[in-house]
Coordinates of C-alpha atoms in Angstrom, one line a residue:
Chain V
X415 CA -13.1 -43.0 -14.6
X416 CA -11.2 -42.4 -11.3
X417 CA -7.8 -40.0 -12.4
X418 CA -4.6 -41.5 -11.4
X419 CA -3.2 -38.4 -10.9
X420 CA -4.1 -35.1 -9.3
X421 CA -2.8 -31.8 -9.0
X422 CA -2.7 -30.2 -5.6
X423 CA -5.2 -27.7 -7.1
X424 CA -7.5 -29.9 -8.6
X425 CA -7.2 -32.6 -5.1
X426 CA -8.6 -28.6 -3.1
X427 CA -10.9 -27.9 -5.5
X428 CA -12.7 -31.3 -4.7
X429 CA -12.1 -31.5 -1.2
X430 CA -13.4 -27.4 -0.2
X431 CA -16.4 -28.9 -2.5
X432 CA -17.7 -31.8 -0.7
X433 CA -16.5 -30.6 2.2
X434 CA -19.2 -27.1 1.5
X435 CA -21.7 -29.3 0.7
X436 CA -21.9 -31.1 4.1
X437 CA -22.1 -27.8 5.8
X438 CA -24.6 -26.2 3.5
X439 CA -26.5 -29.5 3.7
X440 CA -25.7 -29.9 7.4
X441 CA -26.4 -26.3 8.5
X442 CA -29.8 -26.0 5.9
X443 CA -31.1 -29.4 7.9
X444 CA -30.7 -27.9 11.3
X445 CA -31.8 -24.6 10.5
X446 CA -35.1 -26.0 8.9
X447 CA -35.4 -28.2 12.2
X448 CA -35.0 -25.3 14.4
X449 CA -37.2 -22.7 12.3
X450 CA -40.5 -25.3 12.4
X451 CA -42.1 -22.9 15.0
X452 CA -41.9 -20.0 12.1
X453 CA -44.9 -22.1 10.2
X454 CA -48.1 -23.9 11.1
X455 CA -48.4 -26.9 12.2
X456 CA -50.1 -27.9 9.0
X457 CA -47.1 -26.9 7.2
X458 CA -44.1 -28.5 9.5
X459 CA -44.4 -32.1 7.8
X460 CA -42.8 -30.4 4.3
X461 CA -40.1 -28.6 6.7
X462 CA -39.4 -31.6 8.4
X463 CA -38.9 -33.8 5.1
X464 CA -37.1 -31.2 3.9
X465 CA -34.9 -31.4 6.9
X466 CA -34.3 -35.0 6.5
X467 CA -33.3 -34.9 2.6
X468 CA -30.6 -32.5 3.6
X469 CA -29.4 -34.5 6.7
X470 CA -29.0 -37.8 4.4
X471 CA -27.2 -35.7 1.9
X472 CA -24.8 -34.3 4.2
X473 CA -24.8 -38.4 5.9
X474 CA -23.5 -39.2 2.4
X475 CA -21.2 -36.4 1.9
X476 CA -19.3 -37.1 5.0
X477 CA -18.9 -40.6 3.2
X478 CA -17.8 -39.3 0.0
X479 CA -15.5 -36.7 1.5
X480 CA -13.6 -39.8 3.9
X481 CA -13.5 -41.8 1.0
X482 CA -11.9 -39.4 -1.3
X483 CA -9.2 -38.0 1.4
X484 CA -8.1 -41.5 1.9
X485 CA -8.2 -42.3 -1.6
X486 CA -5.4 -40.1 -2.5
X487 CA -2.1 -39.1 -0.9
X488 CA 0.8 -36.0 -2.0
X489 CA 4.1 -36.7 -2.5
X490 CA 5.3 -33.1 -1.3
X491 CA 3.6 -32.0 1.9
X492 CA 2.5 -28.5 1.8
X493 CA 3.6 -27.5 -1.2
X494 CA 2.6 -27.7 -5.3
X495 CA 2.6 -31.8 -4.9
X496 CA 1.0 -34.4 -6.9
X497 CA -1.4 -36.2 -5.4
X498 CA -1.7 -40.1 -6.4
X499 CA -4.4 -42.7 -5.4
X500 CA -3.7 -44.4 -2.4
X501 CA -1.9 -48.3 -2.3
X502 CA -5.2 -50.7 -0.7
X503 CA -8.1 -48.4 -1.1
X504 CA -10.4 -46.8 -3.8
X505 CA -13.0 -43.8 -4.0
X506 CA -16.6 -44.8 -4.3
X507 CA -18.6 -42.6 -6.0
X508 CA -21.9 -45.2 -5.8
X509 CA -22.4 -43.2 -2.4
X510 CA -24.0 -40.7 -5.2
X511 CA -26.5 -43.1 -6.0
X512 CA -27.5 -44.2 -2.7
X513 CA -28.4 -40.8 -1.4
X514 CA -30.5 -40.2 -4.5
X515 CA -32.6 -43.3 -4.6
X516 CA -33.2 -42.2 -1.1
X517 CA -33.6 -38.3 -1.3
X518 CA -35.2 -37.6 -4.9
X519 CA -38.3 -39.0 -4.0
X520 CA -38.6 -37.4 -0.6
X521 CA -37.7 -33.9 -2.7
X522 CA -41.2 -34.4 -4.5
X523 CA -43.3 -35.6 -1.4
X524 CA -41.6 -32.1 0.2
X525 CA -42.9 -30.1 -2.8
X526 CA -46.7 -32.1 -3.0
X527 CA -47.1 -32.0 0.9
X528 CA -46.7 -27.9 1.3
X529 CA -48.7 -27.5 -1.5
X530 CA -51.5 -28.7 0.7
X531 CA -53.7 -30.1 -1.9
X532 CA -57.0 -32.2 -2.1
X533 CA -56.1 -35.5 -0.2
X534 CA -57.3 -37.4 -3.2
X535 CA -55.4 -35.1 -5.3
X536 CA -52.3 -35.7 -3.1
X537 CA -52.1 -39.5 -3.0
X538 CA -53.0 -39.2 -6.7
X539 CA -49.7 -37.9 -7.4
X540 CA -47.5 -39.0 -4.9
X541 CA -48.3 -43.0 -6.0
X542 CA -47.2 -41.8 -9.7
X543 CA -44.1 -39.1 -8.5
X544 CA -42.4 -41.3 -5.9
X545 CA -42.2 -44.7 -7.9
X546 CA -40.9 -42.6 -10.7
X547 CA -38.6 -40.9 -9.2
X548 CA -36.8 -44.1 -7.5
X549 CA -37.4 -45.7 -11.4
X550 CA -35.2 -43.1 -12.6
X551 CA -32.1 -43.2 -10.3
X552 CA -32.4 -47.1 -9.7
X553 CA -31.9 -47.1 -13.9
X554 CA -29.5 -45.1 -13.7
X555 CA -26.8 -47.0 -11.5
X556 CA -25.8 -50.0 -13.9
X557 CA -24.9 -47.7 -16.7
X558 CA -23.0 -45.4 -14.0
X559 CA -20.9 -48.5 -12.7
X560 CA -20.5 -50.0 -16.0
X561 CA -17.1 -48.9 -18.3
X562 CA -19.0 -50.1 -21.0
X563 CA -20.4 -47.0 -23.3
X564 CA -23.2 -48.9 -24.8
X565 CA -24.5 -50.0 -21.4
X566 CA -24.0 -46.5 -20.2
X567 CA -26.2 -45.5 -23.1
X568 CA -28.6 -47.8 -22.9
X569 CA -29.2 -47.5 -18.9
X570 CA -29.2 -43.8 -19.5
X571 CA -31.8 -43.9 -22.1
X572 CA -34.2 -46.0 -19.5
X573 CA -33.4 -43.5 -16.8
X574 CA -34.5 -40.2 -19.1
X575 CA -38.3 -42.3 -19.4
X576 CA -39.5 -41.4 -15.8
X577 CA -37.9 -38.7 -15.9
X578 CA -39.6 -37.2 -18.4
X579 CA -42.9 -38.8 -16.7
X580 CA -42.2 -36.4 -13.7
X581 CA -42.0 -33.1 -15.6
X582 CA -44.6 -33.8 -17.6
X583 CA -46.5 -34.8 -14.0
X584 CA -44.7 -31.8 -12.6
X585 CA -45.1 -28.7 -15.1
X586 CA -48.6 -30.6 -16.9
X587 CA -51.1 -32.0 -14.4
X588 CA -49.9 -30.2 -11.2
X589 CA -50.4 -26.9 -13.1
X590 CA -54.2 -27.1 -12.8
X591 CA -54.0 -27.5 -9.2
X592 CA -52.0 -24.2 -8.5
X593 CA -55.0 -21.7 -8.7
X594 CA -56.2 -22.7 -5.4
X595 CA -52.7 -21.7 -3.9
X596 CA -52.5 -18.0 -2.7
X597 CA -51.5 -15.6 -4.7
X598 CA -48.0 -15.1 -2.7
X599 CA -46.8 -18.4 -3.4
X600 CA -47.7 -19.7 -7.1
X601 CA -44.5 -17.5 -8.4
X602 CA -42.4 -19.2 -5.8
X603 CA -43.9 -22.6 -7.2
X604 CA -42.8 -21.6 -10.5
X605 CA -39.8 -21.1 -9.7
X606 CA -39.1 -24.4 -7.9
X607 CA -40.2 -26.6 -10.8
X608 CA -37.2 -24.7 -12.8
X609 CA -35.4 -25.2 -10.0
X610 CA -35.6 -29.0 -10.0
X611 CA -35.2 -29.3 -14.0
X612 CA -32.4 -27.1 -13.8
X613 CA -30.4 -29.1 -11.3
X614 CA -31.6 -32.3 -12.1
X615 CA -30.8 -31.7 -15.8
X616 CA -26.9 -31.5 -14.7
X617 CA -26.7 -35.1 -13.5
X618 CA -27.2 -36.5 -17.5
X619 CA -24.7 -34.3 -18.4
X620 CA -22.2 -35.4 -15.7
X621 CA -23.2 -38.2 -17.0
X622 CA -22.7 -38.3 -20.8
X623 CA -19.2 -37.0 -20.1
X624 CA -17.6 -40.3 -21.2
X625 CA -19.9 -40.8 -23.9
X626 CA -18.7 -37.7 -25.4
X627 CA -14.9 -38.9 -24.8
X628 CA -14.4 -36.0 -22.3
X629 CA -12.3 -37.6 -19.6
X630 CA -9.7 -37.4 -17.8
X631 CA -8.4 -35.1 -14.5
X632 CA -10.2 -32.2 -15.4
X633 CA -13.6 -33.6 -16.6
X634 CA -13.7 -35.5 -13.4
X635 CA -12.9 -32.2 -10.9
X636 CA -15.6 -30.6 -13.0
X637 CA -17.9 -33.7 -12.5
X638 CA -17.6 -33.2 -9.0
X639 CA -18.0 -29.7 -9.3
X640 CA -21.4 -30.2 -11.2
X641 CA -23.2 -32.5 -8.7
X642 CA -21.7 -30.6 -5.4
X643 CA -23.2 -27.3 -6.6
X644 CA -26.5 -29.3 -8.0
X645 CA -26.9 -31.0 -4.8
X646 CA -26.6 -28.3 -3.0
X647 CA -29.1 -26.2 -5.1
X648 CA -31.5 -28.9 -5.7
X649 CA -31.5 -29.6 -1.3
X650 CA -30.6 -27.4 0.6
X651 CA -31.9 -24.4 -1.3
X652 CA -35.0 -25.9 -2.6
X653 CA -35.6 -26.5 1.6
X654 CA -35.1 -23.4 1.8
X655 CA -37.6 -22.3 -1.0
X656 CA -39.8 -25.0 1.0
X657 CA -40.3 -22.8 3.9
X658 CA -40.8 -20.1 2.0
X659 CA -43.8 -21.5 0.7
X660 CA -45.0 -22.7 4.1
X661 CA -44.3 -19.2 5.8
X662 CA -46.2 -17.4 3.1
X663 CA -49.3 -19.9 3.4
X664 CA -49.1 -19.5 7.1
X665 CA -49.3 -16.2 6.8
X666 CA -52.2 -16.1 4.3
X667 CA -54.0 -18.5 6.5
X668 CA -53.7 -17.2 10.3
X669 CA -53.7 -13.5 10.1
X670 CA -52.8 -13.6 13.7
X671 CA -50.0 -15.8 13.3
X672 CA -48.6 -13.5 10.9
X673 CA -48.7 -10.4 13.4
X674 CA -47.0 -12.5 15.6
X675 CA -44.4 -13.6 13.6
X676 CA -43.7 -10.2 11.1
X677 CA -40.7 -8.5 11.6
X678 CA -41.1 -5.7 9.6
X679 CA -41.8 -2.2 10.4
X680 CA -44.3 -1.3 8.0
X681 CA -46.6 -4.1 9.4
X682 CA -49.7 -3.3 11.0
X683 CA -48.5 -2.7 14.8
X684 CA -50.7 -5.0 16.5
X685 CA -49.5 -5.8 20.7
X686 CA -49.7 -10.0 21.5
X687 CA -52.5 -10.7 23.0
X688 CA -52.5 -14.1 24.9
X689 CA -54.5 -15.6 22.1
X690 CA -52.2 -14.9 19.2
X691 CA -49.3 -15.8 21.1
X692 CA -51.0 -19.1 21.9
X693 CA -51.5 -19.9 18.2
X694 CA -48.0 -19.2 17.5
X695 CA -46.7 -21.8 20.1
X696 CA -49.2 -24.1 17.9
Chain W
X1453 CA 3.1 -20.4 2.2
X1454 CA 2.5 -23.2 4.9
X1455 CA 6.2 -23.2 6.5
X1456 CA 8.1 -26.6 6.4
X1457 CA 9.0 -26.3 10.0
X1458 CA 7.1 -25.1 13.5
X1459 CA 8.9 -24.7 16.8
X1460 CA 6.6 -26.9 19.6
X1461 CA 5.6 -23.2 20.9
X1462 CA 4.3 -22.2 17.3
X1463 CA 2.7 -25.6 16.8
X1464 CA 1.4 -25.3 20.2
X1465 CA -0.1 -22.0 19.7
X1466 CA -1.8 -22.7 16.2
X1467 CA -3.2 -25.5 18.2
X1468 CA -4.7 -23.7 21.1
X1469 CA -5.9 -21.2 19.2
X1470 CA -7.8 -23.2 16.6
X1471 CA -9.5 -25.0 19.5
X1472 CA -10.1 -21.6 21.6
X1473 CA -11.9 -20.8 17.9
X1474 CA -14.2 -24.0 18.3
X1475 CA -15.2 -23.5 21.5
X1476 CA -16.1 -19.9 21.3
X1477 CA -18.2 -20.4 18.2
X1478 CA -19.7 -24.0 19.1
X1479 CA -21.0 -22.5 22.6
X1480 CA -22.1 -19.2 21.2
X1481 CA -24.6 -21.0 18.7
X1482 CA -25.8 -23.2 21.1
X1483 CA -26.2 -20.0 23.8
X1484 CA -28.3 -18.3 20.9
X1485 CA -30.7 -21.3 20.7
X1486 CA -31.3 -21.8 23.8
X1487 CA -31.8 -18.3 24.7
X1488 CA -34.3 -17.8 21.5
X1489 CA -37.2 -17.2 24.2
X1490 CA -35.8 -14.5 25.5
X1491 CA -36.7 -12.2 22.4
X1492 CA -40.4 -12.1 20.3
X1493 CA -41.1 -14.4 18.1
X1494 CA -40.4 -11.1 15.0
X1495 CA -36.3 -11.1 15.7
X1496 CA -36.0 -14.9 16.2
X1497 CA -35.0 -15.5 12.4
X1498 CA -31.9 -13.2 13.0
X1499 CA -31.0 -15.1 16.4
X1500 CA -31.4 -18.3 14.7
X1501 CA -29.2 -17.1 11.6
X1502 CA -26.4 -15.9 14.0
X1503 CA -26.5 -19.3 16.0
X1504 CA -26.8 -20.9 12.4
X1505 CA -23.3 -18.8 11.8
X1506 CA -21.0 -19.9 14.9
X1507 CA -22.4 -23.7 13.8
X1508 CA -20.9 -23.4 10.7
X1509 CA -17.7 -21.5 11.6
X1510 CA -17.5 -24.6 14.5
X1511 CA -18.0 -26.7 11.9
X1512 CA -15.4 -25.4 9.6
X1513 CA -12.8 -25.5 12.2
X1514 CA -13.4 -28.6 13.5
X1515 CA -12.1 -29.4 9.8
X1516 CA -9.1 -26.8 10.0
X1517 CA -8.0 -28.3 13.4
X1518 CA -7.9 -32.0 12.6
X1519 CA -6.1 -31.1 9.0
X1520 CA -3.6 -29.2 11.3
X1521 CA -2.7 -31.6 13.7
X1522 CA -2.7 -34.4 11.0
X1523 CA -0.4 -32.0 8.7
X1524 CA 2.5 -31.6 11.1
X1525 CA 4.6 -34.2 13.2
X1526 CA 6.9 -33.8 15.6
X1527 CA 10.6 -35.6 16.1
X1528 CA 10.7 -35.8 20.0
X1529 CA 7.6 -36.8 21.5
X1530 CA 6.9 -34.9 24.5
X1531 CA 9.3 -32.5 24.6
X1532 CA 10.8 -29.5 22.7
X1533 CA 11.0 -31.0 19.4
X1534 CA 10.7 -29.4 15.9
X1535 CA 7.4 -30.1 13.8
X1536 CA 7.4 -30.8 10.1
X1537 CA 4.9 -31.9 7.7
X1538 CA 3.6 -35.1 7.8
X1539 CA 3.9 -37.7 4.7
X1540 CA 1.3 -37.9 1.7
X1541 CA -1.1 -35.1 3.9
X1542 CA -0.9 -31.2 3.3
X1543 CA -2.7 -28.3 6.1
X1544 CA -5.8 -26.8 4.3
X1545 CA -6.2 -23.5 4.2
X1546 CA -9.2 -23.7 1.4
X1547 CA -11.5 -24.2 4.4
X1548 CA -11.7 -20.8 5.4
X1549 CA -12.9 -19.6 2.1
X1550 CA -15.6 -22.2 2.1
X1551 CA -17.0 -20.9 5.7
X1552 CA -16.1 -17.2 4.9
X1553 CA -18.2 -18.3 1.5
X1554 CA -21.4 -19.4 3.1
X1555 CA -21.1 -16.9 6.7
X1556 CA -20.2 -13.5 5.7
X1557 CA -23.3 -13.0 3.4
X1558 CA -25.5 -14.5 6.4
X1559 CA -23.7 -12.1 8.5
X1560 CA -25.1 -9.3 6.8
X1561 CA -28.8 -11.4 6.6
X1562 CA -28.8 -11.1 10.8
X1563 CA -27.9 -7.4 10.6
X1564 CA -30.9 -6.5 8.0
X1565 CA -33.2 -9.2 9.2
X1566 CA -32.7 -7.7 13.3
X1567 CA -33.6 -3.9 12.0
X1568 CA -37.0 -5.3 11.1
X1569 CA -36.8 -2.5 8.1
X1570 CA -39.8 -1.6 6.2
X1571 CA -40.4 -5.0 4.0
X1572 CA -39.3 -2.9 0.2
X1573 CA -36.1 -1.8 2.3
X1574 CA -35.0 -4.9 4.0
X1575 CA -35.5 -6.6 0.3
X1576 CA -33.7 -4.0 -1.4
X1577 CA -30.5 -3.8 0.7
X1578 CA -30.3 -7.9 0.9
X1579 CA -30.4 -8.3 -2.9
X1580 CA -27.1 -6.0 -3.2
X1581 CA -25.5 -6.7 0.2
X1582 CA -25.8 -10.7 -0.1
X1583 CA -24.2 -11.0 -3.5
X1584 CA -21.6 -8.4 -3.2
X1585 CA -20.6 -10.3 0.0
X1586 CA -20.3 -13.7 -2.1
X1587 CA -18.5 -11.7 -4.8
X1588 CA -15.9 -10.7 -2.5
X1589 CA -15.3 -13.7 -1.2
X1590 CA -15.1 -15.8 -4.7
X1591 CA -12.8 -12.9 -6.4
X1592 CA -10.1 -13.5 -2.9
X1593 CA -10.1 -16.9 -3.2
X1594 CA -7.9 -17.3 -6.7
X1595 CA -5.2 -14.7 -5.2
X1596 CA -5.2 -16.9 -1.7
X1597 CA -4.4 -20.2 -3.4
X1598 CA -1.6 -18.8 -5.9
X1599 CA 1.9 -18.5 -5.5
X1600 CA 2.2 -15.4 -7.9
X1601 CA 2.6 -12.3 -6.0
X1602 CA 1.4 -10.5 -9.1
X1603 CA -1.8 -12.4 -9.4
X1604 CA -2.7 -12.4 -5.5
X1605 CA -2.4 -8.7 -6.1
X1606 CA -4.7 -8.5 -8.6
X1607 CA -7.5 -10.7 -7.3
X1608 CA -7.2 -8.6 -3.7
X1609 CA -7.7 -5.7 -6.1
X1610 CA -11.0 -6.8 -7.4
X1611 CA -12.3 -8.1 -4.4
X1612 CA -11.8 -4.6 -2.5
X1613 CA -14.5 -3.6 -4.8
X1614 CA -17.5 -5.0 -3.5
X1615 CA -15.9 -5.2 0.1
X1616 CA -16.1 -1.3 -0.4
X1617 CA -19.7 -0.9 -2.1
X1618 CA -20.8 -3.1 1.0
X1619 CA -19.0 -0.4 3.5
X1620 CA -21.4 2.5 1.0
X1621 CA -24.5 0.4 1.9
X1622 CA -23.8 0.0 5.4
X1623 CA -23.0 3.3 6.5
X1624 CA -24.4 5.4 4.1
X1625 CA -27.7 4.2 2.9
X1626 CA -28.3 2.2 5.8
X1627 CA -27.9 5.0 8.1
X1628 CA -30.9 7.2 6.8
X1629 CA -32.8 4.2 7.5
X1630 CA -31.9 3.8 11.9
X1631 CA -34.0 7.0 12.7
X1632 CA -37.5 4.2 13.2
X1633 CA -34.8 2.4 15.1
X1634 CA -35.5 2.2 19.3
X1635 CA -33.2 4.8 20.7
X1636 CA -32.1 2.2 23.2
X1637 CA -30.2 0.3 20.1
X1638 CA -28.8 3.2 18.0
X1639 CA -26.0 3.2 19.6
X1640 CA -25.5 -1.0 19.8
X1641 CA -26.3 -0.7 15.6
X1642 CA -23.5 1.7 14.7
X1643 CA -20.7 -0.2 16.8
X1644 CA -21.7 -3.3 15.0
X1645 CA -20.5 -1.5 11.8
X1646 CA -17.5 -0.4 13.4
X1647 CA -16.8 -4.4 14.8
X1648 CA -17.5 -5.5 11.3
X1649 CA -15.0 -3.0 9.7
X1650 CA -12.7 -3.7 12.4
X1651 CA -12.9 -7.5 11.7
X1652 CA -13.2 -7.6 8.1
X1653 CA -10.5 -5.9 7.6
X1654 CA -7.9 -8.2 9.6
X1655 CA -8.4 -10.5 6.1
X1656 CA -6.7 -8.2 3.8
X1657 CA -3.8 -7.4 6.3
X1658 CA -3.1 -11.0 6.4
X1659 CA -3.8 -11.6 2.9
X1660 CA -1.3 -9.1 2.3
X1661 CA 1.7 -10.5 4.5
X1662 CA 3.1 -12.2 1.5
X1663 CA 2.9 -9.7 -0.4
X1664 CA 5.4 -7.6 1.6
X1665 CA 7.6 -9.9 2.2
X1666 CA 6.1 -11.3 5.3
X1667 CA 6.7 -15.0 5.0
X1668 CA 7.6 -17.9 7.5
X1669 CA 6.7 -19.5 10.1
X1670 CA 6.7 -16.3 12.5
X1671 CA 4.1 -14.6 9.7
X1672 CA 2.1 -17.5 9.3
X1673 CA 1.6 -18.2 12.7
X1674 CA 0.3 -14.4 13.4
X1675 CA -1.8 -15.0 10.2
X1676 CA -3.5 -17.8 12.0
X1677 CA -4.1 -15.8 15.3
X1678 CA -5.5 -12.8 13.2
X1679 CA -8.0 -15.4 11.1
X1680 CA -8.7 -17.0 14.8
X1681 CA -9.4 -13.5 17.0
X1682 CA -11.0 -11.5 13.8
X1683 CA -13.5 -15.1 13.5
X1684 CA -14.8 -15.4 17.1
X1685 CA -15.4 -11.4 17.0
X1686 CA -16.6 -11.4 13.5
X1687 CA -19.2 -14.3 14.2
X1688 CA -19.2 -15.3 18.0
X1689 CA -19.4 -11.1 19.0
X1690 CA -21.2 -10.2 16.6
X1691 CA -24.0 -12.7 17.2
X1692 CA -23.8 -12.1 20.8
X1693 CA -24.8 -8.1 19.7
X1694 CA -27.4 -9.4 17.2
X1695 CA -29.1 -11.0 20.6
X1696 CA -28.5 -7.8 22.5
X1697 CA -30.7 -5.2 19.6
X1698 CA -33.1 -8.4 19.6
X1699 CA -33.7 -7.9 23.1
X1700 CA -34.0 -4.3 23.4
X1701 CA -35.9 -4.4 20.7
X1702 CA -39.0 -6.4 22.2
X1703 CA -38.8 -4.9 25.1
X1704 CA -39.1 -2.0 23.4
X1705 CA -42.6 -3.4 21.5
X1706 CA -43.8 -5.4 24.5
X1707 CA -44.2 -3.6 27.9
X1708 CA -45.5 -6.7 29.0
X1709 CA -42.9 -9.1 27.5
X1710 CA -40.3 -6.9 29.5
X1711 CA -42.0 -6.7 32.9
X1712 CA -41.7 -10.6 32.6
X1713 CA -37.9 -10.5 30.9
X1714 CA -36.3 -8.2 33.3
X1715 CA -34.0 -8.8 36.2
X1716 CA -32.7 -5.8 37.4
X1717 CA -34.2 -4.3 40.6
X1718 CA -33.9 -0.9 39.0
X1719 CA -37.1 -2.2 36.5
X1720 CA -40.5 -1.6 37.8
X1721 CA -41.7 -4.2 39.8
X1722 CA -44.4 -5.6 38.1
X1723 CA -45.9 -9.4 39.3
X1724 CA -46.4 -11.5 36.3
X1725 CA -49.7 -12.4 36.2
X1726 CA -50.6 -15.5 34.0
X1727 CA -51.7 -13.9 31.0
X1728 CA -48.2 -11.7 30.4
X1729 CA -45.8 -15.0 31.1
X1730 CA -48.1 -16.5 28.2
X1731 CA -47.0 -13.8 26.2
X1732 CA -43.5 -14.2 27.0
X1733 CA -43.6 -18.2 25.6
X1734 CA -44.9 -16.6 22.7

């Protein structure tokens, strides 16, 4: 699984990539933290969680990115080098797995909370989305640890069950709920459930890669490529699509709030009055 | 490209100025957070985006000054030795990419976001000023990593082009736009251009040292101080200006919020009754 060998392009290529996806996760965590005042209060719980997926990805990428630069040493400094794994130590890659079982199902409370629903409603679907989500990645691990290709197979095809349980919870039952969001958001909402099966879809196919016999240096630099770039998409972005959705609902909610808070020059002028600026300390 | 050998003043200098580069940006973001209440609640997104900048340039050179010192060791401890590159490690230069990757389009985010444009505007100029800024800095990353002259050439080609659609947007489109601006930041607005001209266009130079000839430690050492003084005025400046239109800016749209912001005896002296300090918490 692990390549003997890499090139000094290929050992870069791995190391810039985790090492952008613990600032984009770092900086997207603190940035969410830092921008609650721009929503509601209703609305900071979904920022918050949001926050706190990011910080345990970029926890985990610091992991991953110590591990790997111990993992493998050149045998020509600065220069075009090979780099070969280090004598006494080994890269983990279960790291992966951890910080899933942990952040995929705080990704779908993020998405239910903002969406501010029924509190019936909202339990309703948490209590079926959350179990299913840490199904999936827990079912996962034994085929992803395992170099045999019929457990891998096997694991995998447990793992795809409650994952297609989520999108058809996801892009089935939660679509008759979305009416009742204003009319600023439900594109946005959209847009995040492709989001999510986008992203989430690359993590089978890093995963079928030795089932399909591609291996080797490349297939793994491309492996890492795959779940940097998802991670990042499916976190930090999707945070960031997160507040979006709170901002626009905060708006729609507190007119008063948004005159406050709108920085745009074709918004109605309107001076703060003690009031409104009291509501957007709130 | 990374020279086998430093002099202790060369290693010393790379040293100090990496570390000048961390302090600068690491105190600027947290000087822009902690002054967020100085502006209206409209321009903080732009002040939090510029602190959000300097915390990831920090962060990035954190990285570049640990790989530095780690890279290089030095055969007479204390004293005037020579430095040369340390066993089974190798200096990154990678990292600048990844922080140029995920800064220079939020660069350009705080300049549009601070205008408070008309909402159409702002959306149109980010949608061709964000990507063309990632574009630039993907296409100069293949030329920075290879050793061909001919192909560095080439890749610096291409990425001129959006580096010079983005100069169109800036000071030609974006110019019929500053006539709604305050007059008292006109003038702060236009030498922002000129700092980010100025600054963005120490990269090319030094992306082009090698391809005049310009190699060895000497060059790479300059190459370094460039990166290093074109980063903290780039970023760390640049925020710093950011904060300044932000402030004009809502003094400009608050009376009130100014009587209770200013301290220069030259202001009209105004008392701050209770209900204009609540707007300034606001």
């Amino acid at each position: 699984m692990i390549p003997d060998q890499l090139t000094q392009g290929q050992f870069d290529t791995v190391y810039n990539l985790l090492s952008l996806v613990i600032a984009a996760q770092l900086f997207t965590a603190l940035y969410l933290l830092i921008a609650q005042p721009r929503v509601l209060a209703r609305y900071r719980q979904a920022i918050v969680v949001s926050a706190i997926v990011c910080g345990i990805a970029a926890y985990h990428y610091f992991r991953i990115f110590d591990s790997f630069k111990a993992a493998f040493v050149t045998d020509a400094p600065g220069g075009r080098g090979t780099y070969t794994q280090a004598a006494g130590l080994s890269f983990n890659e279960g790291y992966r797995y951890v910080d899933w079982l942990l952040t995929v199902p705080l990704l779908l409370l993020e998405l239910i909370v903002v969406l501010a629903l029924a509190r019936k409603l909202q339990r309703s679907l948490l209590v079926r989305l959350i179990p299913a989500a840490a199904l999936m990645i827990a079912l996962g691990y034994p085929g992803e640890v395992s170099g045999d290709n019929v457990e891998r197979f096997v694991f995998g095809g447990l793992s795809t069950i409650p994952f297609l349980y989520i999108l058809y919870v996801l892009f089935v039952e939660l679509t008759k709920s979305l009416d009742r969001q204003p009319q600023a958001v439900r594109g946005t909402i959209s847009r995040m459930r492709i989001l999510l099966f986008a992203t989430w879809g690359v993590y089978p196919i890093a995963y079928l890669f030795p089932l399909i016999g591609f291996d080797g240096a490349d297939a793994w630099v491309l492996k890492q490529a795959g779940y940097s770039f998802a991670d990042i998409l499916a976190k930090a972005l999707y945070g960031l699509l997160i507040f979006t959705i709170a901002r626009a609902k905060s708006f729609a909610d507190d007119p008063g709030f948004a005159a406050v808070e709108s920085s745009h020059d074709d918004a109605p002028v309107q001076v703060a009055t003690p009031p409104a600026a009291g509501s957007a300390m709130a």
